[in-house]
Structures are given as C-alpha cells and as structure tokens.
Amino acid sequence: MKILKKAQAGTLESGDVLVTVRPSDTLIIEIESPVARQFGDAMERSIREILESMGIRKGAIHLADQGALDCTLRARLHTAVSRALEDHNDDVVESL
C-alpha cells in the first residue's frame, strides 16, 4: 500500500496525539513528546507494528504527542493512514 495524500487524526488536547502522515520516498518517523525519553522507543515500535500490519513501507509519519496511551496512538495512526490511502474525490459525501 502507498500513502497517497497528507492526512491527520487526533488533536493536541492533553492525553491525545495528533498524527500527520504524508507521502515520502522513504520511511520517516518523527516523534514530538514530553515523554519521548521514557517512551520514545515503545512509541516507535507501536508505529512500526501498525505500519507493517497495514503494508506501509514508505511515508512521513509525524506524532505530536500530548501524553496519549498506546491504544490511542495506535488508533490515531491507523485512522490517519486509512485516510491517506483513500483515493476518492473529497467532494463526495459517503453515507454511513
């Protein structure tokens, strides 16, 4: 799978994480977090696991973390990547 466009998920609220993904020729992972020293390696492992499970090998992934739990980080990343993979006209309204 290939990231087709820039997409985001999440917020900058406390306890959340804003995930931004965009196309790139290589895999780039950037983590901004006040707890990066303590949990940066675990966060990167989670990111790589989600990307691998979705078949993503290239893309620029940026996390602006505000103390999100691992389950929140995974959900936000999955949502952002899913949005970036969509190849449809944004003017079309999808019914749920």
mmCIF file of C-alpha atoms in Angstrom:
data_model
loop_
_atom_site.group_PDB
_atom_site.id
_atom_site.type_symbol
_atom_site.label_atom_id
_atom_site.label_comp_id
_atom_site.label_asym_id
_atom_site.label_seq_id
_atom_site.Cartn_x
_atom_site.Cartn_y
_atom_site.Cartn_z
ATOM 1 C CA MET A 1 0.000 0.000 0.000
ATOM 2 C CA LYS A 2 1.042 3.540 -0.636
ATOM 3 C CA ILE A 3 0.237 6.763 1.182
ATOM 4 C CA LEU A 4 -1.440 8.889 -1.491
ATOM 5 C CA LYS A 5 -2.014 12.178 0.308
ATOM 6 C CA LYS A 6 -1.465 14.075 3.529
ATOM 7 C CA ALA A 7 -3.880 13.133 6.302
ATOM 8 C CA GLN A 8 -4.291 13.688 10.035
ATOM 9 C CA ALA A 9 -6.062 12.196 13.011
ATOM 10 C CA GLY A 10 -6.231 13.257 16.640
ATOM 11 C CA THR A 11 -5.892 16.537 18.497
ATOM 12 C CA LEU A 12 -3.399 18.475 20.559
ATOM 13 C CA GLU A 13 -5.542 18.074 23.677
ATOM 14 C CA SER A 14 -3.983 16.613 26.795
ATOM 15 C CA GLY A 15 -3.988 12.809 26.687
ATOM 16 C CA ASP A 16 -4.240 12.711 22.883
ATOM 17 C CA VAL A 17 -1.853 12.688 19.932
ATOM 18 C CA LEU A 18 -2.021 14.485 16.589
ATOM 19 C CA VAL A 19 -0.774 12.129 13.882
ATOM 20 C CA THR A 20 0.110 13.516 10.456
ATOM 21 C CA VAL A 21 1.086 11.261 7.564
ATOM 22 C CA ARG A 22 2.199 12.285 4.088
ATOM 23 C CA PRO A 23 3.763 10.658 1.050
ATOM 24 C CA SER A 24 7.537 10.162 1.061
ATOM 25 C CA ASP A 25 10.064 8.083 -0.873
ATOM 26 C CA THR A 26 11.384 6.651 2.400
ATOM 27 C CA LEU A 27 10.008 5.881 5.849
ATOM 28 C CA ILE A 28 10.431 8.853 8.170
ATOM 29 C CA ILE A 29 9.164 8.738 11.756
ATOM 30 C CA GLU A 30 9.208 11.902 13.875
ATOM 31 C CA ILE A 31 8.011 11.904 17.466
ATOM 32 C CA GLU A 32 7.428 15.103 19.450
ATOM 33 C CA SER A 33 6.542 14.226 23.015
ATOM 34 C CA PRO A 34 7.311 15.397 26.521
ATOM 35 C CA VAL A 35 7.803 11.708 27.407
ATOM 36 C CA ALA A 36 9.909 10.767 24.365
ATOM 37 C CA ARG A 37 12.946 9.987 26.537
ATOM 38 C CA GLN A 38 10.979 7.455 28.563
ATOM 39 C CA PHE A 39 8.598 6.047 25.955
ATOM 40 C CA GLY A 40 10.006 7.046 22.553
ATOM 41 C CA ASP A 41 11.292 3.548 21.736
ATOM 42 C CA ALA A 42 7.960 1.941 22.671
ATOM 43 C CA MET A 43 6.090 4.546 20.629
ATOM 44 C CA GLU A 44 8.264 3.860 17.597
ATOM 45 C CA ARG A 45 7.717 0.101 17.970
ATOM 46 C CA SER A 46 3.965 0.656 18.009
ATOM 47 C CA ILE A 47 4.185 2.879 14.936
ATOM 48 C CA ARG A 48 6.227 0.306 13.035
ATOM 49 C CA GLU A 49 3.832 -2.512 14.037
ATOM 50 C CA ILE A 50 0.799 -0.606 12.737
ATOM 51 C CA LEU A 51 2.542 0.408 9.521
ATOM 52 C CA GLU A 52 3.692 -3.166 8.916
ATOM 53 C CA SER A 53 0.202 -4.549 9.572
ATOM 54 C CA MET A 54 -1.179 -2.084 7.001
ATOM 55 C CA GLY A 55 1.542 -2.836 4.442
ATOM 56 C CA ILE A 56 3.067 0.650 4.579
ATOM 57 C CA ARG A 57 6.805 0.813 3.878
ATOM 58 C CA LYS A 58 7.175 4.454 2.846
ATOM 59 C CA GLY A 59 5.793 7.679 4.221
ATOM 60 C CA ALA A 60 6.491 10.536 6.573
ATOM 61 C CA ILE A 61 4.861 9.971 9.952
ATOM 62 C CA HIS A 62 4.783 12.803 12.495
ATOM 63 C CA LEU A 63 3.413 12.471 16.023
ATOM 64 C CA ALA A 64 2.710 15.479 18.229
ATOM 65 C CA ASP A 65 2.034 13.582 21.442
ATOM 66 C CA GLN A 66 0.335 15.062 24.482
ATOM 67 C CA GLY A 67 0.586 12.022 26.750
ATOM 68 C CA ALA A 68 -1.596 9.622 24.774
ATOM 69 C CA LEU A 69 -1.917 5.985 25.793
ATOM 70 C CA ASP A 70 -0.573 3.359 23.409
ATOM 71 C CA CYS A 71 -4.097 2.329 22.328
ATOM 72 C CA THR A 72 -4.853 5.960 21.418
ATOM 73 C CA LEU A 73 -1.620 6.324 19.467
ATOM 74 C CA ARG A 74 -2.386 3.129 17.515
ATOM 75 C CA ALA A 75 -5.966 4.188 16.763
ATOM 76 C CA ARG A 76 -4.929 7.671 15.614
ATOM 77 C CA LEU A 77 -2.158 6.293 13.387
ATOM 78 C CA HIS A 78 -4.462 3.681 11.853
ATOM 79 C CA THR A 79 -7.080 6.359 11.134
ATOM 80 C CA ALA A 80 -4.591 8.811 9.623
ATOM 81 C CA VAL A 81 -3.067 6.139 7.375
ATOM 82 C CA SER A 82 -6.530 4.939 6.305
ATOM 83 C CA ARG A 83 -7.448 8.493 5.352
ATOM 84 C CA ALA A 84 -4.185 8.898 3.432
ATOM 85 C CA LEU A 85 -4.876 5.730 1.427
ATOM 86 C CA GLU A 86 -8.311 6.864 0.261
ATOM 87 C CA ASP A 87 -8.359 7.603 -3.433
ATOM 88 C CA HIS A 88 -11.697 9.299 -3.934
ATOM 89 C CA ASN A 89 -12.991 12.778 -4.521
ATOM 90 C CA ASP A 90 -13.319 14.636 -1.211
ATOM 91 C CA ASP A 91 -16.453 16.365 -2.547
ATOM 92 C CA VAL A 92 -18.335 13.070 -2.500
ATOM 93 C CA VAL A 93 -20.275 12.544 0.716
ATOM 94 C CA GLU A 94 -20.192 8.979 1.946
ATOM 95 C CA SER A 95 -23.218 7.666 3.769
ATOM 96 C CA LEU A 96 -22.646 5.668 6.924
#
